[in-house]
Amino acid sequence: MKVLHILYQSLPQISGSSIRSRDILMSQKEIGLDSVAVTSPFQIGKEVEETINGIRYIRTSIRTSDSISDKPKPFLKRVNKVLSIIPFSRKLNKIIKREKPDILHAHAMFFCGLPAIYFGRKYKLPVVYEVRSLWMLKKTKKRKNFLDLYFENLLFQLELFVMKKADAVVALNNNLKAELLSKGISNEKVMVINNAVNTTWIKQLRNKYVEDDTERAITTFGYIGTLTPHEGIDFLIHAFKEFSSKYPNIQLKIYGQGVEETRIAELAKNIDNVYFLGAIQPDEVPLAFNSIDIIFNPRLKNKLTDSVTPLKPLEAMAYGKLFIGSDVGGIRELVVNRENGFLFKAGDKEALLSLMEKVLFIENEESKNVKKRAMKFVKEKKSWLANAESYLELYKGAQKIYE
């Protein structure tokens, strides 16, 4: 079976979505599917076909700037970006005719979904649409003006249109599925395929790049991921500042990039033992994890964080690290407190400080047991190979519609 994945963002664009896309493609290849990726015009690079990790990526245009970003864009730039769906669709049409796929698998956003729906009907191909969040509804710290609200509603309606027209919809977790059902998407159409980790890939990278995994004399807290307001990194830094006044031999390392990057970098400059280390490439991820003892994901509570399951807890578990996260819905789907990680009440600084202290002085035996249970959980329940089998069943079911 040949599957054409239509991606809005993909490697080397580093984000949770691009990593998930990579692992979907790699795991599908492992079970024998012929999966090919077509990427949107918003990637930095050349209009070429390239092979990464054994997967063919067909790039549809050249961009040297204005790549995918969480940063707000002016009105006209947003309009031009939406209109670029027209030349993208022409290129996609040629690719579909050349590749002759059995399934069109479009990944959010609607920019990929709308052309997939059109060409799916035109060529009688099943269309699967993958939704990872209701991204346009995320909260911002600035007050939204009329144009912001207009675009938010327009984008939301376009996303719902694609979901209603697709033959099958993949949701990231049960919270997101419930949200989609409340918006009128059919229950029979939606399958939940949770985030997972590619343990084979992680093992290969660690063997290649990590030489020394011994314990450090100084305990290091850390965050590795996208820097957006809802991740709560400024909240973590302020809590750490208070914590480090009591325990000055603790470090906090922050790796990542995003809309909050400049502000987080400035905060880190002014606090002892906080190190902002910026963006990292995929091959550097094992080294980043290796430099940290306890991984944090202090997400703030809102509709987005309650419905989106992050990769960070699973990656921390797969790298054999202790994990501390807030009790938002997306994280609670993955972490059972003191079983495979630790949870604190979202946005509660005192709760976070108390948990920091408990985990800092955790008994060695308990630490080992938590890590062991976390690794077992990842391998048995959050494997991308198991997810690949779920996708295969979904594809087979979608194909029956056209038989």
mmCIF file of C-alpha atoms in Angstrom:
data_model
loop_
_atom_site.group_PDB
_atom_site.id
_atom_site.type_symbol
_atom_site.label_atom_id
_atom_site.label_comp_id
_atom_site.label_asym_id
_atom_site.label_seq_id
_atom_site.Cartn_x
_atom_site.Cartn_y
_atom_site.Cartn_z
ATOM 1 C CA MET A 1 0.000 0.000 0.000
ATOM 2 C CA LYS A 2 1.349 3.407 -0.989
ATOM 3 C CA VAL A 3 0.544 6.364 1.272
ATOM 4 C CA LEU A 4 1.159 9.965 0.282
ATOM 5 C CA HIS A 5 1.625 12.077 3.416
ATOM 6 C CA ILE A 6 0.947 15.781 2.870
ATOM 7 C CA LEU A 7 2.851 17.650 5.575
ATOM 8 C CA TYR A 8 2.597 21.260 6.654
ATOM 9 C CA GLN A 9 5.880 20.983 8.530
ATOM 10 C CA SER A 10 8.554 18.313 8.488
ATOM 11 C CA LEU A 11 12.181 17.692 9.296
ATOM 12 C CA PRO A 12 14.550 19.513 9.317
ATOM 13 C CA GLN A 13 11.889 21.871 10.773
ATOM 14 C CA ILE A 14 12.256 20.921 14.468
ATOM 15 C CA SER A 15 9.029 20.829 16.462
ATOM 16 C CA GLY A 16 6.732 18.310 18.066
ATOM 17 C CA SER A 17 4.689 18.049 14.876
ATOM 18 C CA SER A 18 7.671 17.462 12.613
ATOM 19 C CA ILE A 19 9.068 14.807 14.960
ATOM 20 C CA ARG A 20 5.700 13.036 15.059
ATOM 21 C CA SER A 21 5.554 13.118 11.245
ATOM 22 C CA ARG A 22 9.047 11.639 11.021
ATOM 23 C CA ASP A 23 8.172 8.804 13.401
ATOM 24 C CA ILE A 24 4.894 8.051 11.620
ATOM 25 C CA LEU A 25 6.733 7.688 8.319
ATOM 26 C CA MET A 26 9.611 5.651 9.748
ATOM 27 C CA SER A 27 7.342 3.258 11.644
ATOM 28 C CA GLN A 28 5.082 2.758 8.622
ATOM 29 C CA LYS A 29 8.116 1.883 6.570
ATOM 30 C CA GLU A 30 9.100 -0.709 9.218
ATOM 31 C CA ILE A 31 5.800 -2.568 8.771
ATOM 32 C CA GLY A 32 6.054 -2.518 4.979
ATOM 33 C CA LEU A 33 4.008 0.509 3.908
ATOM 34 C CA ASP A 34 5.382 2.623 1.062
ATOM 35 C CA SER A 35 5.072 6.054 2.663
ATOM 36 C CA VAL A 36 6.159 9.179 0.778
ATOM 37 C CA ALA A 37 6.059 12.759 2.116
ATOM 38 C CA VAL A 38 5.123 15.936 0.275
ATOM 39 C CA THR A 39 5.938 19.134 2.177
ATOM 40 C CA SER A 40 4.289 22.549 2.110
ATOM 41 C CA PRO A 41 5.896 25.698 0.659
ATOM 42 C CA PHE A 42 6.847 26.885 4.139
ATOM 43 C CA GLN A 43 10.018 24.860 4.604
ATOM 44 C CA ILE A 44 13.496 26.322 4.519
ATOM 45 C CA GLY A 45 15.438 24.529 1.793
ATOM 46 C CA LYS A 46 15.433 23.657 -1.887
ATOM 47 C CA GLU A 47 12.701 22.414 -4.195
ATOM 48 C CA VAL A 48 14.137 18.938 -4.424
ATOM 49 C CA GLU A 49 13.390 15.345 -3.575
ATOM 50 C CA GLU A 50 15.551 14.068 -0.741
ATOM 51 C CA THR A 51 15.754 10.944 1.373
ATOM 52 C CA ILE A 52 15.948 11.289 5.166
ATOM 53 C CA ASN A 53 16.054 8.198 7.394
ATOM 54 C CA GLY A 54 15.063 6.123 4.384
ATOM 55 C CA ILE A 55 11.938 8.225 3.668
ATOM 56 C CA ARG A 56 11.410 10.206 0.458
ATOM 57 C CA TYR A 57 10.528 13.870 1.019
ATOM 58 C CA ILE A 58 9.277 15.813 -2.002
ATOM 59 C CA ARG A 59 9.799 19.540 -1.352
ATOM 60 C CA THR A 60 7.367 21.760 -3.251
ATOM 61 C CA SER A 61 9.130 25.123 -3.150
ATOM 62 C CA ILE A 62 12.136 27.094 -1.958
ATOM 63 C CA ARG A 63 11.991 29.269 1.141
ATOM 64 C CA THR A 64 15.028 31.002 2.593
ATOM 65 C CA SER A 65 13.033 33.001 5.155
ATOM 66 C CA ASP A 66 9.529 33.304 6.644
ATOM 67 C CA SER A 67 9.466 29.645 7.599
ATOM 68 C CA ILE A 68 6.874 28.078 9.886
ATOM 69 C CA SER A 69 6.711 30.036 13.114
ATOM 70 C CA ASP A 70 4.419 30.763 16.066
ATOM 71 C CA LYS A 71 5.155 34.473 15.747
ATOM 72 C CA PRO A 72 2.164 36.638 14.736
ATOM 73 C CA LYS A 73 2.133 37.826 11.129
ATOM 74 C CA PRO A 74 0.692 40.984 9.531
ATOM 75 C CA PHE A 75 -2.749 40.732 7.907
ATOM 76 C CA LEU A 76 -1.548 40.856 4.276
ATOM 77 C CA LYS A 77 1.151 38.280 4.928
ATOM 78 C CA ARG A 78 -1.449 35.920 6.370
ATOM 79 C CA VAL A 79 -3.666 36.439 3.324
ATOM 80 C CA ASN A 80 -0.772 35.762 0.932
ATOM 81 C CA LYS A 81 0.112 32.657 2.881
ATOM 82 C CA VAL A 82 -3.424 31.292 2.510
ATOM 83 C CA LEU A 83 -3.448 32.126 -1.221
ATOM 84 C CA SER A 84 -0.255 30.135 -1.769
ATOM 85 C CA ILE A 85 -2.475 27.057 -1.502
ATOM 86 C CA ILE A 86 -3.222 27.527 -5.217
ATOM 87 C CA PRO A 87 0.285 26.937 -6.652
ATOM 88 C CA PHE A 88 0.858 24.285 -3.975
ATOM 89 C CA SER A 89 -2.254 22.432 -5.172
ATOM 90 C CA ARG A 90 -1.032 22.475 -8.778
ATOM 91 C CA LYS A 91 2.236 20.857 -7.730
ATOM 92 C CA LEU A 92 0.427 18.363 -5.516
ATOM 93 C CA ASN A 93 -1.791 17.352 -8.435
ATOM 94 C CA LYS A 94 1.266 16.501 -10.550
ATOM 95 C CA ILE A 95 2.817 14.540 -7.688
ATOM 96 C CA ILE A 96 -0.356 12.501 -7.130
ATOM 97 C CA LYS A 97 -0.587 11.634 -10.831
ATOM 98 C CA ARG A 98 3.076 10.592 -10.857
ATOM 99 C CA GLU A 99 3.196 8.690 -7.559
ATOM 100 C CA LYS A 100 -0.249 6.992 -7.872
ATOM 101 C CA PRO A 101 -0.855 6.559 -4.111
ATOM 102 C CA ASP A 102 -3.551 4.364 -2.579
ATOM 103 C CA ILE A 103 -4.184 6.752 0.335
ATOM 104 C CA LEU A 104 -3.887 10.505 0.844
ATOM 105 C CA HIS A 105 -2.906 11.250 4.449
ATOM 106 C CA ALA A 106 -3.064 15.003 5.075
ATOM 107 C CA HIS A 107 -1.599 16.395 8.286
ATOM 108 C CA ALA A 108 -3.084 19.501 9.865
ATOM 109 C CA MET A 109 -3.455 22.285 8.950
ATOM 110 C CA PHE A 110 -6.240 22.899 6.394
ATOM 111 C CA PHE A 111 -3.574 24.109 3.945
ATOM 112 C CA CYS A 112 -2.798 20.423 3.387
ATOM 113 C CA GLY A 113 -6.309 19.143 4.077
ATOM 114 C CA LEU A 114 -8.282 21.133 1.488
ATOM 115 C CA PRO A 115 -6.207 20.020 -1.542
ATOM 116 C CA ALA A 116 -6.279 16.445 -0.234
ATOM 117 C CA ILE A 117 -10.086 16.514 -0.072
ATOM 118 C CA TYR A 118 -10.331 17.926 -3.601
ATOM 119 C CA PHE A 119 -7.914 15.448 -5.186
ATOM 120 C CA GLY A 120 -9.286 12.576 -3.139
ATOM 121 C CA ARG A 121 -12.696 13.145 -4.722
ATOM 122 C CA LYS A 122 -11.198 13.753 -8.149
ATOM 123 C CA TYR A 123 -9.124 10.546 -8.203
ATOM 124 C CA LYS A 124 -11.375 8.463 -5.909
ATOM 125 C CA LEU A 125 -8.713 8.129 -3.230
ATOM 126 C CA PRO A 126 -9.444 7.749 0.517
ATOM 127 C CA VAL A 127 -8.442 10.790 2.570
ATOM 128 C CA VAL A 128 -7.238 10.623 6.167
ATOM 129 C CA TYR A 129 -6.842 13.905 8.044
ATOM 130 C CA GLU A 130 -4.602 14.092 11.116
ATOM 131 C CA VAL A 131 -5.419 16.669 13.801
ATOM 132 C CA ARG A 132 -2.958 17.366 16.623
ATOM 133 C CA SER A 133 -4.588 20.394 18.228
ATOM 134 C CA LEU A 134 -7.126 23.142 17.695
ATOM 135 C CA TRP A 135 -4.075 25.318 17.167
ATOM 136 C CA MET A 136 -5.916 28.462 16.080
ATOM 137 C CA LEU A 137 -7.731 28.693 19.435
ATOM 138 C CA LYS A 138 -4.638 28.923 21.610
ATOM 139 C CA LYS A 139 -4.505 31.796 24.049
ATOM 140 C CA THR A 140 -2.076 34.656 23.671
ATOM 141 C CA LYS A 141 -0.990 37.260 26.182
ATOM 142 C CA LYS A 142 -2.054 40.122 23.954
ATOM 143 C CA ARG A 143 -5.667 41.150 23.470
ATOM 144 C CA LYS A 144 -7.096 39.929 20.168
ATOM 145 C CA ASN A 145 -8.389 42.580 17.791
ATOM 146 C CA PHE A 146 -11.202 42.194 15.241
ATOM 147 C CA LEU A 147 -8.904 40.805 12.524
ATOM 148 C CA ASP A 148 -7.373 38.287 14.955
ATOM 149 C CA LEU A 149 -10.817 37.031 15.944
ATOM 150 C CA TYR A 150 -12.013 36.979 12.326
ATOM 151 C CA PHE A 151 -9.057 34.896 11.184
ATOM 152 C CA GLU A 152 -9.328 32.611 14.194
ATOM 153 C CA ASN A 153 -12.959 31.817 13.388
ATOM 154 C CA LEU A 154 -12.266 31.467 9.659
ATOM 155 C CA LEU A 155 -9.390 29.025 10.248
ATOM 156 C CA PHE A 156 -11.468 27.067 12.763
ATOM 157 C CA GLN A 157 -14.307 26.680 10.267
ATOM 158 C CA LEU A 158 -11.874 25.572 7.546
ATOM 159 C CA GLU A 159 -10.441 22.926 9.875
ATOM 160 C CA LEU A 160 -13.933 21.649 10.720
ATOM 161 C CA PHE A 161 -14.839 21.562 7.008
ATOM 162 C CA VAL A 162 -11.824 19.384 6.214
ATOM 163 C CA MET A 163 -12.605 17.021 9.097
ATOM 164 C CA LYS A 164 -16.220 16.635 8.005
ATOM 165 C CA LYS A 165 -15.241 15.891 4.409
ATOM 166 C CA ALA A 166 -12.347 13.501 5.183
ATOM 167 C CA ASP A 167 -13.021 9.760 5.153
ATOM 168 C CA ALA A 168 -11.254 9.321 8.502
ATOM 169 C CA VAL A 169 -9.811 11.640 11.141
ATOM 170 C CA VAL A 170 -6.882 10.911 13.459
ATOM 171 C CA ALA A 171 -6.960 12.749 16.806
ATOM 172 C CA LEU A 172 -3.960 13.036 19.082
ATOM 173 C CA ASN A 173 -5.772 12.023 22.272
ATOM 174 C CA ASN A 174 -9.160 11.404 23.896
ATOM 175 C CA ASN A 175 -9.551 14.990 25.096
ATOM 176 C CA LEU A 176 -9.100 16.281 21.560
ATOM 177 C CA LYS A 177 -11.507 13.644 20.202
ATOM 178 C CA ALA A 178 -14.159 14.756 22.702
ATOM 179 C CA GLU A 179 -13.646 18.348 21.561
ATOM 180 C CA LEU A 180 -14.050 17.334 17.906
ATOM 181 C CA LEU A 181 -17.225 15.367 18.668
ATOM 182 C CA SER A 182 -18.649 18.425 20.451
ATOM 183 C CA LYS A 183 -18.080 20.388 17.226
ATOM 184 C CA GLY A 184 -20.106 17.928 15.131
ATOM 185 C CA ILE A 185 -17.485 15.483 13.855
ATOM 186 C CA SER A 186 -18.864 11.932 13.663
ATOM 187 C CA ASN A 187 -17.666 9.544 16.387
ATOM 188 C CA GLU A 188 -17.327 6.704 13.850
ATOM 189 C CA LYS A 189 -14.938 8.791 11.801
ATOM 190 C CA VAL A 190 -12.413 9.656 14.544
ATOM 191 C CA MET A 191 -9.610 7.339 15.683
ATOM 192 C CA VAL A 192 -7.289 8.291 18.527
ATOM 193 C CA ILE A 193 -3.615 7.569 17.861
ATOM 194 C CA ASN A 194 -1.599 8.951 20.749
ATOM 195 C CA ASN A 195 1.871 10.378 20.654
ATOM 196 C CA ALA A 196 4.552 7.741 21.004
ATOM 197 C CA VAL A 197 8.308 7.427 20.830
ATOM 198 C CA ASN A 198 10.574 5.674 18.402
ATOM 199 C CA THR A 199 12.682 3.699 20.871
ATOM 200 C CA THR A 200 14.725 2.122 18.068
ATOM 201 C CA TRP A 201 15.675 5.564 16.760
ATOM 202 C CA ILE A 202 16.522 6.845 20.236
ATOM 203 C CA LYS A 203 18.701 3.807 20.933
ATOM 204 C CA GLN A 204 20.588 4.323 17.655
ATOM 205 C CA LEU A 205 21.201 8.007 18.400
ATOM 206 C CA ARG A 206 22.353 7.337 21.952
ATOM 207 C CA ASN A 207 24.750 4.645 20.779
ATOM 208 C CA LYS A 208 26.138 7.020 18.164
ATOM 209 C CA TYR A 209 26.383 10.280 20.090
ATOM 210 C CA VAL A 210 26.344 9.575 23.825
ATOM 211 C CA GLU A 211 29.561 8.211 25.257
ATOM 212 C CA ASP A 212 29.222 9.017 28.955
ATOM 213 C CA ASP A 213 25.938 8.677 30.856
ATOM 214 C CA THR A 214 27.353 8.787 34.360
ATOM 215 C CA GLU A 215 25.708 10.737 37.161
ATOM 216 C CA ARG A 216 26.855 14.333 37.701
ATOM 217 C CA ALA A 217 27.966 15.900 40.961
ATOM 218 C CA ILE A 218 25.574 18.820 40.261
ATOM 219 C CA THR A 219 21.904 17.979 39.685
ATOM 220 C CA THR A 220 20.581 19.538 36.477
ATOM 221 C CA PHE A 221 16.937 20.380 35.801
ATOM 222 C CA GLY A 222 15.956 21.015 32.197
ATOM 223 C CA TYR A 223 13.439 21.671 29.444
ATOM 224 C CA ILE A 224 13.788 20.598 25.807
ATOM 225 C CA GLY A 225 11.142 21.787 23.347
ATOM 226 C CA THR A 226 9.271 24.635 21.702
ATOM 227 C CA LEU A 227 9.186 27.957 23.532
ATOM 228 C CA THR A 228 5.581 29.146 23.493
ATOM 229 C CA PRO A 229 3.585 30.926 26.247
ATOM 230 C CA HIS A 230 1.505 27.879 27.199
ATOM 231 C CA GLU A 231 4.630 25.806 27.976
ATOM 232 C CA GLY A 232 5.135 27.891 31.131
ATOM 233 C CA ILE A 233 8.920 28.238 30.873
ATOM 234 C CA ASP A 234 8.948 31.700 32.439
ATOM 235 C CA PHE A 235 6.916 30.203 35.325
ATOM 236 C CA LEU A 236 9.556 27.461 35.674
ATOM 237 C CA ILE A 237 12.420 29.985 35.670
ATOM 238 C CA HIS A 238 10.834 32.136 38.381
ATOM 239 C CA ALA A 239 10.191 29.048 40.527
ATOM 240 C CA PHE A 240 13.756 27.862 39.953
ATOM 241 C CA LYS A 241 15.130 31.248 41.021
ATOM 242 C CA GLU A 242 13.432 30.847 44.395
ATOM 243 C CA PHE A 243 14.444 27.182 44.640
ATOM 244 C CA SER A 244 18.096 27.825 43.808
ATOM 245 C CA SER A 245 18.395 30.394 46.613
ATOM 246 C CA LYS A 246 17.938 27.431 48.946
ATOM 247 C CA TYR A 247 19.833 24.900 46.809
ATOM 248 C CA PRO A 248 22.552 26.851 44.929
ATOM 249 C CA ASN A 249 24.208 23.756 43.425
ATOM 250 C CA ILE A 250 21.266 23.063 41.071
ATOM 251 C CA GLN A 251 21.327 24.066 37.395
ATOM 252 C CA LEU A 252 18.488 24.712 34.942
ATOM 253 C CA LYS A 253 19.178 24.186 31.219
ATOM 254 C CA ILE A 254 16.685 25.257 28.559
ATOM 255 C CA TYR A 255 16.926 24.056 24.958
ATOM 256 C CA GLY A 256 14.534 25.239 22.245
ATOM 257 C CA GLN A 257 13.241 27.978 20.031
ATOM 258 C CA GLY A 258 9.934 29.697 19.380
ATOM 259 C CA VAL A 259 7.928 32.841 19.920
ATOM 260 C CA GLU A 260 9.120 33.148 23.552
ATOM 261 C CA GLU A 261 12.785 32.644 22.667
ATOM 262 C CA THR A 262 13.985 36.240 23.137
ATOM 263 C CA ARG A 263 12.132 36.736 26.408
ATOM 264 C CA ILE A 264 13.318 33.422 27.864
ATOM 265 C CA ALA A 265 16.909 34.189 26.861
ATOM 266 C CA GLU A 266 16.713 37.566 28.634
ATOM 267 C CA LEU A 267 15.226 35.988 31.767
ATOM 268 C CA ALA A 268 17.972 33.356 31.857
ATOM 269 C CA LYS A 269 20.718 36.007 31.626
ATOM 270 C CA ASN A 270 19.668 37.572 34.894
ATOM 271 C CA ILE A 271 19.401 34.439 37.045
ATOM 272 C CA ASP A 272 22.326 32.432 38.359
ATOM 273 C CA ASN A 273 22.594 28.808 37.216
ATOM 274 C CA VAL A 274 19.966 29.200 34.473
ATOM 275 C CA TYR A 275 21.376 28.466 31.014
ATOM 276 C CA PHE A 276 19.486 29.170 27.794
ATOM 277 C CA LEU A 277 21.113 27.009 25.107
ATOM 278 C CA GLY A 278 18.834 27.701 22.130
ATOM 279 C CA ALA A 279 17.791 25.512 19.238
ATOM 280 C CA ILE A 280 19.223 22.051 18.664
ATOM 281 C CA GLN A 281 19.321 19.771 15.635
ATOM 282 C CA PRO A 282 17.831 16.234 15.730
ATOM 283 C CA ASP A 283 21.216 14.548 16.122
ATOM 284 C CA GLU A 284 21.984 16.759 19.126
ATOM 285 C CA VAL A 285 18.871 15.754 21.081
ATOM 286 C CA PRO A 286 20.524 12.756 22.826
ATOM 287 C CA LEU A 287 23.355 15.005 23.996
ATOM 288 C CA ALA A 288 20.835 17.506 25.385
ATOM 289 C CA PHE A 289 18.974 14.799 27.283
ATOM 290 C CA ASN A 290 22.277 13.396 28.503
ATOM 291 C CA SER A 291 23.136 16.773 30.058
ATOM 292 C CA ILE A 292 19.948 16.821 32.186
ATOM 293 C CA ASP A 293 18.881 14.717 35.182
ATOM 294 C CA ILE A 294 15.238 15.767 35.586
ATOM 295 C CA ILE A 295 13.061 16.913 32.671
ATOM 296 C CA PHE A 296 10.302 19.486 33.253
ATOM 297 C CA ASN A 297 7.143 20.249 31.272
ATOM 298 C CA PRO A 298 5.361 22.939 33.353
ATOM 299 C CA ARG A 299 2.494 23.613 30.928
ATOM 300 C CA LEU A 300 -0.102 26.196 31.956
ATOM 301 C CA LYS A 301 -3.733 25.122 31.948
ATOM 302 C CA ASN A 302 -5.961 26.092 29.019
ATOM 303 C CA LYS A 303 -8.080 24.396 26.360
ATOM 304 C CA LEU A 304 -5.015 23.714 24.201
ATOM 305 C CA THR A 305 -2.889 22.069 26.902
ATOM 306 C CA ASP A 306 -5.854 20.031 28.155
ATOM 307 C CA SER A 307 -6.390 18.610 24.665
ATOM 308 C CA VAL A 308 -2.836 18.205 23.315
ATOM 309 C CA THR A 309 -0.635 15.321 24.445
ATOM 310 C CA PRO A 310 3.013 16.409 24.403
ATOM 311 C CA LEU A 311 5.929 14.271 23.282
ATOM 312 C CA LYS A 312 8.200 15.607 26.020
ATOM 313 C CA PRO A 313 7.124 13.207 28.817
ATOM 314 C CA LEU A 314 7.519 10.169 26.563
ATOM 315 C CA GLU A 315 10.921 11.305 25.308
ATOM 316 C CA ALA A 316 12.084 11.861 28.889
ATOM 317 C CA MET A 317 10.951 8.341 29.805
ATOM 318 C CA ALA A 318 12.611 6.821 26.745
ATOM 319 C CA TYR A 319 15.894 8.560 27.596
ATOM 320 C CA GLY A 320 15.738 7.175 31.146
ATOM 321 C CA LYS A 321 15.109 10.532 32.844
ATOM 322 C CA LEU A 322 12.824 11.478 35.723
ATOM 323 C CA PHE A 323 9.922 13.622 34.508
ATOM 324 C CA ILE A 324 8.031 16.418 36.286
ATOM 325 C CA GLY A 325 4.962 17.907 34.593
ATOM 326 C CA SER A 326 1.880 19.955 35.383
ATOM 327 C CA ASP A 327 -1.455 18.184 35.750
ATOM 328 C CA VAL A 328 -3.023 19.520 32.531
ATOM 329 C CA GLY A 329 -5.167 17.051 30.586
ATOM 330 C CA GLY A 330 -2.648 16.295 27.858
ATOM 331 C CA ILE A 331 0.083 15.328 30.341
ATOM 332 C CA ARG A 332 -2.266 13.381 32.650
ATOM 333 C CA GLU A 333 -3.018 11.056 29.732
ATOM 334 C CA LEU A 334 0.619 9.939 29.864
ATOM 335 C CA VAL A 335 1.819 10.345 33.441
ATOM 336 C CA VAL A 336 0.567 8.645 36.597
ATOM 337 C CA ASN A 337 1.965 10.495 39.594
ATOM 338 C CA ARG A 338 4.877 8.647 41.260
ATOM 339 C CA GLU A 339 4.316 5.701 38.912
ATOM 340 C CA ASN A 340 6.147 6.806 35.755
ATOM 341 C CA GLY A 341 6.692 10.476 36.571
ATOM 342 C CA PHE A 342 5.599 13.279 38.894
ATOM 343 C CA LEU A 343 2.757 15.798 38.629
ATOM 344 C CA PHE A 344 2.029 19.154 40.280
ATOM 345 C CA LYS A 345 -0.970 21.473 40.056
ATOM 346 C CA ALA A 346 -0.633 23.613 36.931
ATOM 347 C CA GLY A 347 0.393 27.200 37.646
ATOM 348 C CA ASP A 348 0.884 26.570 41.381
ATOM 349 C CA LYS A 349 4.410 27.720 42.238
ATOM 350 C CA GLU A 350 4.317 26.377 45.799
ATOM 351 C CA ALA A 351 3.255 22.951 44.539
ATOM 352 C CA LEU A 352 6.100 22.979 42.010
ATOM 353 C CA LEU A 353 8.681 24.048 44.612
ATOM 354 C CA SER A 354 7.533 21.310 46.987
ATOM 355 C CA LEU A 355 7.748 18.687 44.240
ATOM 356 C CA MET A 356 11.198 19.916 43.138
ATOM 357 C CA GLU A 357 12.460 19.354 46.660
ATOM 358 C CA LYS A 358 10.892 15.892 46.938
ATOM 359 C CA VAL A 359 12.326 14.715 43.632
ATOM 360 C CA LEU A 360 15.734 16.267 44.340
ATOM 361 C CA PHE A 361 16.043 14.093 47.460
ATOM 362 C CA ILE A 362 14.242 11.035 46.123
ATOM 363 C CA GLU A 363 15.653 7.728 47.312
ATOM 364 C CA ASN A 364 17.900 6.098 44.736
ATOM 365 C CA GLU A 365 15.811 2.911 44.718
ATOM 366 C CA GLU A 366 12.554 4.797 44.116
ATOM 367 C CA SER A 367 14.192 6.824 41.344
ATOM 368 C CA LYS A 368 15.347 3.636 39.618
ATOM 369 C CA ASN A 369 11.881 2.078 39.935
ATOM 370 C CA VAL A 370 10.111 5.131 38.490
ATOM 371 C CA LYS A 371 12.525 5.180 35.534
ATOM 372 C CA LYS A 372 12.114 1.426 35.037
ATOM 373 C CA ARG A 373 8.294 1.649 35.036
ATOM 374 C CA ALA A 374 8.461 4.656 32.701
ATOM 375 C CA MET A 375 10.653 2.790 30.205
ATOM 376 C CA LYS A 376 8.345 -0.257 30.359
ATOM 377 C CA PHE A 377 5.316 2.000 29.756
ATOM 378 C CA VAL A 378 6.938 3.553 26.687
ATOM 379 C CA LYS A 379 8.032 0.253 25.166
ATOM 380 C CA GLU A 380 4.774 -1.605 25.766
ATOM 381 C CA LYS A 381 2.140 1.108 25.288
ATOM 382 C CA LYS A 382 3.696 4.060 23.459
ATOM 383 C CA SER A 383 5.626 2.423 20.635
ATOM 384 C CA TRP A 384 5.453 3.852 17.132
ATOM 385 C CA LEU A 385 5.468 0.336 15.708
ATOM 386 C CA ALA A 386 2.172 -0.368 17.476
ATOM 387 C CA ASN A 387 0.838 2.947 16.157
ATOM 388 C CA ALA A 388 1.845 1.980 12.614
ATOM 389 C CA GLU A 389 -0.402 -1.084 12.825
ATOM 390 C CA SER A 390 -3.264 1.184 13.925
ATOM 391 C CA TYR A 391 -2.709 3.406 10.887
ATOM 392 C CA LEU A 392 -2.733 0.360 8.626
ATOM 393 C CA GLU A 393 -6.128 -0.731 9.986
ATOM 394 C CA LEU A 394 -7.432 2.808 9.537
ATOM 395 C CA TYR A 395 -6.239 2.906 5.925
ATOM 396 C CA LYS A 396 -7.860 -0.448 5.156
ATOM 397 C CA GLY A 397 -11.144 0.760 6.605
ATOM 398 C CA ALA A 398 -11.004 3.978 4.551
ATOM 399 C CA GLN A 399 -10.304 2.012 1.370
ATOM 400 C CA LYS A 400 -13.513 0.009 1.798
ATOM 401 C CA ILE A 401 -15.491 3.191 1.209
ATOM 402 C CA TYR A 402 -14.240 3.230 -2.402
ATOM 403 C CA GLU A 403 -14.534 -0.486 -3.164
#
